[in-house]
Amino acid sequence: MLLMISRRIVAITRWTLAFLALAGIVLVYRRWLPVSQTTVALTLLLYILILASRWSLRLSVAVSLTATLAYNFFFLPPFDTLSIADPQNWLALFAFLATSVIGSRLSQRARHEAEAARARQREVEVLFQLSREMLQTEHVATLLNALPSTIARETGAPSVALYLLQGDRLYQTGSDLASPLELPHLRQVALTLAAPESTGGRQSIPLRAGVRPRGLLLLHHVALSLETLQAIGSLVSIAIDRAQALEDLARGEAAKESERLRTLMIDSITHELRTPLTSIKGAVTTLLAPQTLSQADRTELLTIVDEESDRLNNLVSQAVEMAQLESQQIHMSFRSENLLTLVEAAREACSWVEAAHPLSITVPPAFFVLADPEFLIKVLCNLLGNAAKYSAPQSPIFVSAEASGEAIAVSVADRGRGIDAAEQSFIFDRFYRAQSNPAGVSGTGMGLAISRSIVEAHSGRLSVTSQPGQGSVFTFTLPVAAPVSAPR
Ligand code: ADP
């Protein structure tokens, strides 16, 4: 309503200005600037052409007719009458009228074509932007939720609704919304509408999957051609198909990967279980044999059974822990912990490391981190254990910490055998053990995978830098926490 009133005001102003300017030209030439009839005619013609190129055809034709009358009245003899004495002047008058009307039409057409070209360019831009935005999302749910607002933003529509037949779902944005009560109606339209349709300021675009109806896109108050609306409908369908296909692919990949891991886990566990089991079986069989064994031999065999059962136990609990961490079944509770206290606790928990290696700890006592102490000690023990396992006895191990922005970086360094550059990215994978591991060093290849999962659950990162022959530094980050006053 407001728009209509302001349009009318603009039209009235334009008409008034156009006729005032015509009156001005006539007045100037009649009163103050006596020139030839030709100059007057050319000036009026020029004025009408300028008018036609900017404003409406109706206005310029009306001004042309008035100018013809004024030209005849004021400038063709006999003056101040509408009659014309010289028949040649009739011809001049007719030529003036015809030229001004034809000229008006031509300028009007040129203006329309320029406007149409601009509109087409805008529509192509809208389609391009839409296709770019739509192709950025790879999940169907995110895409469907984002589609209405993306289309509204790019097309300038105040409200957009997307209705999908599958699941009878409606996604919308803006104020002029479709009500859920309309769902049966939308369903009906989606099933029957063959081509985009515009009714009462609402554009309905059918969506199809191949030839099957898929749903409906509703836009309000947009000035886009039906072809562009159809193209938007096709784009929406393609984007949904693409996201669906990507999701199916990812699901397939994930299923394949999970299957691969399951097989790998079974292979690895079977392999790792077999070694201790074979030793235990061998030892027990010997113990049960009728020949008499010396007390020392019996003790040695029982020690083997003891150690190998520990190894079995360790292997099974690591496999279970990894599986639980992966399926996020483990609950961790993060609180502010003093880092030095945690490192000291880890030192105690895996005291065998210090028995074989001098351990140097450089951790500022004022560092507090957000951590689950039980799990963090596990990570530290794992890294300390590896540093001890993969370096020569008595070579030193260093634990240090430094602040880096919002995080604290903790490093465990050794002067051991190091890790080949090509293998550094694999050692965090489950069951991966370096080809060059010394023969006697036992392990499951799961320690680092478990540690990385734990560190990532703390919003940190675990990484390694290493030089074969020189040693390795494992560094993980933890979020800084506010100090707690009373020691726990
Ligand atoms: P495990 O030690 O049981 O084999 P991990 O997951 O803890 O399993 O480590 C994976 C592999 O990474 C090890 O087998 C070893 O080859 C390599 N590795 C880990 N820590 C070190 C280290 N400090 N120095 C050299 N190699 C290491």
Coordinates of C-alpha atoms and ligand atoms in Angstrom, one line a residue:
M1 CA 0.0 0.0 0.0
L2 CA 2.8 2.4 1.0
L3 CA 4.7 1.4 -2.0
M4 CA 1.7 2.2 -4.3
I5 CA 1.3 5.7 -2.7
S6 CA 5.0 6.5 -3.1
R7 CA 4.9 5.3 -6.8
R8 CA 2.0 7.6 -7.5
I9 CA 3.8 10.5 -5.9
V10 CA 6.8 9.9 -8.1
A11 CA 4.7 9.7 -11.2
I12 CA 2.8 12.9 -10.5
T13 CA 6.2 14.7 -9.8
R14 CA 7.6 13.4 -13.1
W15 CA 4.6 14.5 -15.1
T16 CA 4.6 18.0 -13.5
L17 CA 8.4 18.4 -14.1
A18 CA 8.2 17.2 -17.7
F19 CA 5.4 19.7 -18.6
L20 CA 7.1 22.5 -16.6
A21 CA 10.3 22.0 -18.5
L22 CA 8.4 22.0 -21.8
A23 CA 6.7 25.3 -20.8
G24 CA 10.2 26.6 -19.9
I25 CA 11.7 25.8 -23.3
V26 CA 8.7 27.4 -25.1
L27 CA 8.8 30.5 -22.9
V28 CA 12.6 31.0 -23.4
Y29 CA 12.4 30.7 -27.2
R30 CA 9.3 32.8 -27.4
R31 CA 10.1 35.6 -25.0
W32 CA 13.9 35.9 -24.7
L33 CA 15.7 33.9 -27.4
P34 CA 14.1 34.4 -30.8
V35 CA 15.5 31.5 -33.0
S36 CA 14.5 29.8 -36.2
Q37 CA 11.6 27.3 -36.3
T38 CA 14.1 24.5 -37.0
T39 CA 16.1 25.2 -33.9
V40 CA 12.9 25.2 -31.8
A41 CA 11.8 21.9 -33.3
L42 CA 15.2 20.3 -32.8
T43 CA 15.4 21.5 -29.2
L44 CA 12.0 20.1 -28.5
L45 CA 12.8 16.8 -30.2
L46 CA 16.0 16.5 -28.2
Y47 CA 14.1 17.2 -25.0
I48 CA 11.5 14.5 -25.8
L49 CA 14.2 11.9 -26.7
I50 CA 16.0 12.5 -23.4
L51 CA 12.6 12.2 -21.6
A52 CA 11.8 8.9 -23.3
S53 CA 15.2 7.5 -22.5
R54 CA 14.6 8.0 -18.8
W55 CA 10.9 8.0 -18.1
S56 CA 7.8 6.3 -19.4
L57 CA 6.7 6.1 -23.0
R58 CA 3.2 7.4 -22.0
L59 CA 4.7 10.6 -20.6
S60 CA 7.0 11.2 -23.6
V61 CA 4.1 10.7 -26.1
A62 CA 1.9 13.0 -24.1
V63 CA 4.7 15.6 -24.0
S64 CA 5.2 15.0 -27.8
L65 CA 1.6 15.8 -28.5
T66 CA 1.6 18.9 -26.3
A67 CA 4.9 20.0 -27.8
T68 CA 3.4 19.6 -31.3
L69 CA 0.5 21.9 -30.3
A70 CA 2.8 24.4 -28.6
Y71 CA 5.1 24.4 -31.7
N72 CA 2.2 25.1 -34.0
F73 CA 0.6 27.7 -31.7
F74 CA 3.7 29.7 -30.8
F75 CA 6.2 29.2 -33.6
L76 CA 4.4 28.4 -36.9
P77 CA 2.8 31.4 -38.7
P78 CA 0.2 32.7 -38.2
F79 CA 1.4 32.9 -34.5
D80 CA -0.9 32.4 -31.5
T81 CA -3.4 30.4 -33.5
L82 CA -3.7 26.7 -34.1
S83 CA -4.2 27.2 -37.8
I84 CA -1.3 26.9 -40.3
A85 CA -1.0 29.1 -43.3
D86 CA 1.8 27.4 -45.3
P87 CA 1.1 23.8 -46.3
Q88 CA 4.8 23.1 -46.0
N89 CA 4.5 23.8 -42.3
W90 CA 1.8 21.1 -42.0
L91 CA 4.5 18.7 -43.3
A92 CA 7.0 20.1 -40.8
L93 CA 4.6 19.7 -37.9
F94 CA 3.7 16.1 -38.9
A95 CA 7.4 15.2 -39.3
F96 CA 8.0 16.7 -35.8
L97 CA 5.2 14.6 -34.3
A98 CA 6.2 11.4 -36.0
T99 CA 9.9 11.8 -35.2
S100 CA 9.2 12.5 -31.5
V101 CA 6.8 9.5 -31.1
I102 CA 9.0 7.1 -33.0
G103 CA 12.1 8.3 -31.2
S104 CA 10.3 7.9 -27.9
R105 CA 9.4 4.3 -28.7
L106 CA 12.9 3.5 -29.8
S107 CA 14.5 5.0 -26.6
Q108 CA 11.9 3.2 -24.6
R109 CA 12.7 -0.1 -26.2
A110 CA 16.5 0.4 -25.8
R111 CA 15.8 1.1 -22.1
H112 CA 13.7 -2.0 -21.7
E113 CA 16.4 -4.1 -23.3
A114 CA 19.1 -2.7 -21.1
E115 CA 16.9 -3.4 -18.1
A116 CA 16.2 -6.9 -19.3
A117 CA 19.9 -7.6 -19.8
R118 CA 20.6 -6.3 -16.3
A119 CA 17.9 -8.5 -14.9
R120 CA 19.3 -11.5 -16.8
Q121 CA 22.8 -10.8 -15.5
R122 CA 21.5 -10.6 -12.0
E123 CA 19.6 -13.9 -12.4
V124 CA 22.7 -15.6 -13.7
E125 CA 24.7 -14.1 -10.7
V126 CA 22.0 -15.4 -8.3
L127 CA 22.2 -18.9 -9.9
F128 CA 26.0 -18.9 -9.7
Q129 CA 26.1 -17.8 -6.1
L130 CA 23.4 -20.3 -5.1
S131 CA 25.2 -23.2 -6.8
R132 CA 28.4 -22.2 -5.1
E133 CA 26.8 -22.0 -1.6
M134 CA 24.8 -25.2 -2.1
L135 CA 27.8 -27.2 -3.1
Q136 CA 29.7 -26.3 0.0
T137 CA 27.5 -28.5 2.3
E138 CA 28.0 -32.2 2.3
H139 CA 25.4 -33.3 4.9
V140 CA 21.8 -33.6 3.9
A141 CA 20.4 -32.4 7.2
T142 CA 22.7 -29.3 7.3
L143 CA 21.9 -28.6 3.7
L144 CA 18.1 -28.8 4.1
N145 CA 18.3 -26.5 7.2
A146 CA 20.5 -24.0 5.4
L147 CA 18.7 -24.0 2.0
P148 CA 15.8 -21.6 2.7
S149 CA 18.0 -18.9 4.3
T150 CA 20.7 -19.3 1.5
I151 CA 18.0 -18.9 -1.2
A152 CA 16.4 -16.0 0.7
R153 CA 19.8 -14.2 0.9
E154 CA 20.8 -14.7 -2.7
T155 CA 17.4 -14.0 -4.3
G156 CA 16.4 -11.2 -1.9
A157 CA 13.1 -13.1 -1.1
P158 CA 11.7 -12.0 2.3
S159 CA 10.6 -15.6 3.0
V160 CA 11.3 -19.0 1.5
A161 CA 9.9 -22.4 2.3
L162 CA 11.1 -25.8 1.3
Y163 CA 8.7 -28.7 1.4
L164 CA 9.8 -32.3 0.9
L165 CA 7.4 -35.1 0.2
Q166 CA 9.7 -37.6 1.9
G167 CA 8.8 -37.4 5.6
D168 CA 6.4 -34.5 4.9
R169 CA 9.0 -32.0 6.1
L170 CA 8.9 -28.2 5.9
Y171 CA 12.0 -26.0 6.2
Q172 CA 11.4 -22.2 6.1
T173 CA 12.9 -18.8 6.8
G174 CA 11.4 -15.3 6.9
S175 CA 8.1 -13.9 8.2
D176 CA 5.5 -14.7 5.6
L177 CA 5.7 -18.4 6.5
A178 CA 3.7 -21.4 5.3
S179 CA 1.8 -22.8 8.3
P180 CA 2.1 -26.5 9.1
L181 CA -1.7 -26.7 8.6
E182 CA -0.9 -26.2 4.9
L183 CA 1.1 -29.4 4.7
P184 CA -1.7 -31.5 3.1
H185 CA -2.2 -28.7 0.6
L186 CA 1.6 -28.4 -0.1
R187 CA 1.7 -32.2 -0.6
Q188 CA -1.1 -32.0 -3.1
V189 CA 0.6 -29.1 -5.0
A190 CA 4.0 -30.9 -4.9
L191 CA 2.5 -34.0 -6.4
T192 CA 0.6 -32.2 -9.2
L193 CA 2.6 -29.0 -10.1
A194 CA 4.5 -29.5 -13.4
A195 CA 6.2 -26.1 -13.9
P196 CA 7.0 -23.0 -11.8
E197 CA 3.9 -21.0 -11.1
S198 CA 3.5 -17.5 -9.7
T199 CA 0.3 -16.6 -7.8
G200 CA -0.4 -13.7 -5.5
G201 CA 3.3 -12.8 -5.0
R202 CA 4.1 -16.4 -4.2
Q203 CA 6.3 -18.4 -6.6
S204 CA 5.9 -22.2 -6.3
I205 CA 8.6 -24.3 -7.9
P206 CA 8.2 -28.1 -8.2
L207 CA 11.3 -30.1 -7.1
R208 CA 11.9 -33.4 -8.8
A209 CA 14.2 -36.4 -8.3
G210 CA 14.5 -37.6 -11.9
V211 CA 10.9 -37.7 -13.0
R212 CA 9.5 -38.3 -9.6
P213 CA 8.1 -35.4 -7.6
R214 CA 10.3 -34.6 -4.6
G215 CA 8.8 -31.5 -3.1
L216 CA 8.1 -27.8 -3.5
L217 CA 10.1 -24.6 -3.1
L218 CA 8.0 -21.5 -2.2
L219 CA 9.5 -18.0 -2.6
H220 CA 7.7 -14.8 -1.8
H221 CA 7.9 -11.6 -3.7
V222 CA 10.9 -12.1 -5.9
A223 CA 11.3 -10.7 -9.4
L224 CA 12.9 -13.6 -11.1
S225 CA 11.9 -15.1 -14.5
L226 CA 10.2 -18.5 -14.5
E227 CA 13.2 -20.0 -16.3
T228 CA 15.5 -18.9 -13.4
L229 CA 13.0 -20.2 -10.8
Q230 CA 13.0 -23.5 -12.7
A231 CA 16.9 -23.5 -12.6
I232 CA 16.8 -22.8 -8.9
G233 CA 14.5 -25.8 -8.4
S234 CA 16.9 -28.0 -10.4
L235 CA 19.9 -26.7 -8.4
V236 CA 18.1 -27.5 -5.1
S237 CA 17.4 -31.0 -6.4
I238 CA 21.0 -31.5 -7.6
A239 CA 22.4 -30.2 -4.2
I240 CA 20.2 -32.6 -2.3
D241 CA 21.1 -35.5 -4.5
R242 CA 24.8 -34.6 -4.2
A243 CA 24.8 -34.4 -0.4
Q244 CA 22.8 -37.7 -0.3
A245 CA 25.3 -39.4 -2.5
L246 CA 28.3 -38.0 -0.5
E247 CA 26.7 -39.2 2.7
D248 CA 26.0 -42.7 1.3
L249 CA 29.6 -42.8 0.2
A250 CA 31.0 -41.7 3.6
R251 CA 28.7 -44.2 5.3
G252 CA 30.0 -46.9 2.9
E253 CA 33.6 -45.9 3.5
A254 CA 33.0 -45.8 7.3
A255 CA 31.5 -49.3 7.2
K256 CA 34.4 -50.5 5.1
E257 CA 36.9 -48.8 7.5
S258 CA 35.2 -50.2 10.5
E259 CA 35.2 -53.7 9.0
R260 CA 38.9 -53.3 8.1
L261 CA 39.7 -52.2 11.7
R262 CA 37.8 -55.1 13.1
T263 CA 39.7 -57.6 10.9
L264 CA 43.0 -55.8 11.8
M265 CA 42.1 -55.9 15.5
I266 CA 41.2 -59.6 15.4
D267 CA 44.4 -60.4 13.4
S268 CA 46.6 -58.4 15.7
I269 CA 45.1 -59.6 18.9
T270 CA 45.2 -63.2 17.7
H271 CA 48.8 -62.7 16.7
E272 CA 49.7 -61.0 19.9
L273 CA 47.8 -63.4 22.1
R274 CA 49.3 -66.4 20.4
T275 CA 52.9 -65.5 21.5
P276 CA 52.3 -65.3 25.3
L277 CA 49.9 -68.2 25.1
T278 CA 52.5 -70.4 23.4
S279 CA 55.0 -69.5 26.0
I280 CA 52.6 -70.2 28.9
K281 CA 51.5 -73.5 27.3
G282 CA 55.1 -74.5 26.8
A283 CA 56.1 -73.7 30.4
V284 CA 53.0 -75.4 31.9
T285 CA 53.5 -78.5 29.7
T286 CA 57.1 -78.8 30.9
L287 CA 56.1 -78.2 34.5
L288 CA 53.5 -81.0 34.2
A289 CA 55.9 -83.5 32.6
P290 CA 56.9 -86.4 34.8
Q291 CA 60.6 -85.7 34.7
T292 CA 61.9 -83.9 37.8
L293 CA 62.9 -80.3 37.4
S294 CA 65.3 -78.4 39.6
Q295 CA 63.8 -75.7 41.9
A296 CA 65.5 -73.0 39.8
D297 CA 64.1 -74.3 36.5
R298 CA 60.6 -74.6 38.1
T299 CA 60.9 -71.0 39.3
E300 CA 62.1 -69.8 35.8
L301 CA 59.1 -71.5 34.1
L302 CA 56.7 -70.1 36.6
T303 CA 58.2 -66.6 36.1
I304 CA 57.5 -67.0 32.4
V305 CA 53.9 -68.0 33.1
D306 CA 53.6 -65.0 35.4
E307 CA 55.1 -62.5 33.0
E308 CA 53.3 -63.8 30.0
S309 CA 49.9 -63.7 31.8
D310 CA 50.6 -60.1 32.7
R311 CA 51.3 -59.4 29.0
L312 CA 48.1 -61.1 28.0
N313 CA 46.2 -59.1 30.6
N314 CA 47.7 -55.9 29.4
L315 CA 46.9 -56.7 25.8
V316 CA 43.2 -57.5 26.4
S317 CA 42.7 -54.4 28.6
Q318 CA 44.3 -52.2 26.0
A319 CA 42.2 -53.6 23.3
V320 CA 39.0 -53.1 25.4
E321 CA 40.2 -49.5 26.3
M322 CA 40.8 -48.6 22.7
A323 CA 37.4 -49.9 21.7
Q324 CA 35.7 -48.0 24.5
L325 CA 37.6 -44.8 23.7
E326 CA 36.7 -45.1 20.0
S327 CA 33.0 -45.6 20.8
Q328 CA 33.2 -42.7 23.3
Q329 CA 31.9 -45.0 26.1
I330 CA 34.5 -43.8 28.6
H331 CA 33.5 -40.9 30.8
M332 CA 36.3 -38.4 31.6
S333 CA 35.9 -35.6 34.1
F334 CA 38.1 -32.6 33.5
R335 CA 39.3 -30.4 36.4
S336 CA 42.1 -28.0 37.1
E337 CA 45.1 -30.1 38.0
N338 CA 48.7 -29.1 38.9
L339 CA 50.8 -30.3 36.0
L340 CA 53.9 -31.0 38.2
T341 CA 51.8 -33.1 40.6
L342 CA 50.5 -35.2 37.7
V343 CA 54.0 -35.7 36.3
E344 CA 55.2 -36.9 39.7
A345 CA 52.2 -39.2 40.0
A346 CA 53.1 -40.7 36.6
R347 CA 56.7 -41.1 37.7
E348 CA 55.5 -43.1 40.6
A349 CA 53.0 -45.1 38.6
C350 CA 55.6 -46.3 36.2
S351 CA 58.6 -46.4 38.5
W352 CA 60.3 -49.1 36.3
V353 CA 61.2 -46.4 33.9
E354 CA 63.3 -44.5 36.4
A355 CA 64.9 -47.8 37.6
A356 CA 66.5 -48.1 34.2
H357 CA 66.9 -44.4 33.0
P358 CA 67.8 -41.1 34.7
L359 CA 64.6 -39.0 34.6
S360 CA 64.9 -35.2 34.4
I361 CA 61.7 -33.2 35.1
T362 CA 61.5 -29.5 34.3
V363 CA 57.9 -28.5 34.9
P364 CA 57.1 -25.0 36.4
P365 CA 55.1 -25.7 39.6
A366 CA 52.7 -22.9 38.7
F367 CA 51.3 -24.7 35.6
F368 CA 47.7 -25.8 36.0
V369 CA 45.9 -27.8 33.2
L370 CA 42.3 -28.9 32.6
A371 CA 42.6 -32.7 32.7
D372 CA 41.3 -36.0 34.0
P373 CA 44.2 -37.1 36.2
E374 CA 43.7 -40.8 35.8
F375 CA 43.8 -40.7 32.0
L376 CA 46.5 -38.1 31.8
I377 CA 48.8 -40.2 34.0
K378 CA 48.1 -43.1 31.6
V379 CA 49.3 -40.9 28.7
L380 CA 52.4 -39.8 30.6
C381 CA 53.2 -43.4 31.6
N382 CA 52.8 -44.5 28.0
L383 CA 55.2 -41.9 26.7
L384 CA 57.7 -42.5 29.5
G385 CA 57.4 -46.3 28.9
N386 CA 58.0 -45.9 25.2
A387 CA 61.0 -43.6 25.8
A388 CA 62.4 -46.3 28.1
K389 CA 61.6 -49.2 25.8
Y390 CA 63.1 -47.6 22.6
S391 CA 66.3 -46.2 24.1
A392 CA 69.4 -47.8 25.5
P393 CA 69.5 -48.5 29.3
Q394 CA 70.7 -45.5 31.3
S395 CA 70.2 -43.0 28.5
P396 CA 68.3 -40.0 29.9
I397 CA 64.6 -39.1 29.6
F398 CA 63.4 -35.5 29.9
V399 CA 60.0 -34.3 30.8
S400 CA 59.4 -30.6 30.3
A401 CA 56.5 -28.2 29.8
E402 CA 56.0 -24.7 28.4
A403 CA 53.1 -22.4 27.9
S404 CA 52.0 -21.8 24.3
G405 CA 49.0 -19.4 24.1
E406 CA 45.9 -20.8 25.7
A407 CA 47.5 -24.2 26.0
I408 CA 50.4 -25.9 27.8
A409 CA 52.7 -28.1 25.8
V410 CA 54.2 -31.1 27.6
S411 CA 57.1 -33.0 26.1
V412 CA 58.7 -36.3 26.8
A413 CA 62.1 -36.6 25.1
D414 CA 64.5 -39.5 24.8
R415 CA 67.9 -40.0 23.3
G416 CA 66.9 -43.4 21.9
R417 CA 66.8 -45.0 18.5
G418 CA 64.4 -42.5 17.0
I419 CA 61.7 -43.0 14.4
D420 CA 62.1 -43.1 10.6
A421 CA 60.4 -40.0 9.0
A422 CA 58.3 -42.2 6.8
E423 CA 56.9 -44.0 9.9
Q424 CA 56.2 -41.0 12.1
S425 CA 52.7 -40.5 10.8
F426 CA 51.8 -44.2 11.2
I427 CA 52.9 -44.8 14.8
F428 CA 49.7 -43.2 16.1
D429 CA 47.6 -45.8 14.1
R430 CA 46.2 -48.7 16.0
F431 CA 48.5 -51.7 16.0
Y432 CA 51.2 -50.0 14.1
R433 CA 54.7 -50.9 15.3
A434 CA 57.9 -49.8 13.5
Q435 CA 59.5 -52.3 11.2
S436 CA 62.8 -51.7 12.9
N437 CA 61.7 -52.3 16.5
P438 CA 64.3 -54.4 18.3
A439 CA 63.4 -58.0 18.5
G440 CA 63.0 -58.3 22.3
V441 CA 60.8 -55.2 22.8
S442 CA 57.2 -56.3 23.4
G443 CA 54.2 -54.2 22.7
T444 CA 50.8 -54.0 21.1
G445 CA 51.1 -51.0 18.9
M446 CA 48.1 -49.5 20.7
G447 CA 49.7 -47.3 23.3
L448 CA 50.1 -44.2 21.1
A449 CA 46.7 -44.7 19.6
I450 CA 45.1 -44.7 23.1
S451 CA 47.3 -41.7 24.2
R452 CA 46.2 -39.7 21.1
S453 CA 42.5 -40.5 21.7
I454 CA 42.9 -39.4 25.4
V455 CA 44.7 -36.2 24.5
E456 CA 42.2 -35.3 21.8
A457 CA 39.4 -35.9 24.3
H458 CA 41.2 -33.2 26.4
S459 CA 41.0 -30.9 23.3
G460 CA 44.7 -31.2 22.8
R461 CA 47.1 -32.6 20.1
L462 CA 49.7 -35.3 20.4
S463 CA 52.6 -35.2 17.9
V464 CA 56.2 -36.4 17.5
T465 CA 59.4 -35.0 16.2
S466 CA 62.2 -37.5 15.8
Q467 CA 65.6 -38.1 14.2
P468 CA 66.7 -41.7 13.7
G469 CA 69.7 -42.4 15.8
Q470 CA 69.3 -39.1 17.8
G471 CA 66.1 -39.6 19.8
S472 CA 62.4 -38.7 19.8
V473 CA 60.3 -35.9 21.4
F474 CA 56.6 -36.6 21.9
T475 CA 54.6 -33.4 22.7
F476 CA 51.0 -33.0 23.7
T477 CA 49.0 -29.9 24.5
L478 CA 46.4 -29.4 27.2
P479 CA 44.1 -26.4 27.9
V480 CA 45.4 -24.0 30.6
A481 CA 43.3 -24.0 33.8
A482 CA 42.9 -21.6 36.6
P483 CA 45.0 -22.6 39.6
V484 CA 43.2 -24.2 42.5
S485 CA 44.3 -22.8 45.8
A486 CA 44.2 -25.9 48.1
P487 CA 46.2 -28.8 46.9
R488 CA 44.0 -31.9 46.5
Ligands
ADP1 P1 54.1 -50.3 21.3 O1 55.1 -49.5 22.0 O2 53.3 -51.2 22.2 O3 54.6 -51.0 20.1 P2 52.9 -47.7 20.7 O4 51.6 -47.4 20.1 O5 53.2 -47.2 22.1 O6 53.0 -49.3 20.7 O7 54.1 -47.3 19.7 C1 54.0 -47.6 18.4 C2 55.3 -47.7 17.7 O8 55.9 -46.4 17.7 C3 56.3 -48.5 18.5 O9 56.2 -49.9 18.2 C4 57.6 -47.9 18.1 O10 58.0 -48.5 16.8 C5 57.3 -46.5 17.9 N1 57.7 -45.7 19.0 C6 56.9 -45.2 20.0 N2 57.6 -44.4 20.9 C7 58.9 -44.4 20.5 C8 60.1 -43.8 21.0 N3 60.1 -43.1 22.1 N4 61.2 -44.0 20.3 C9 61.2 -44.7 19.2 N5 60.1 -45.4 18.6 C10 59.0 -45.2 19.3

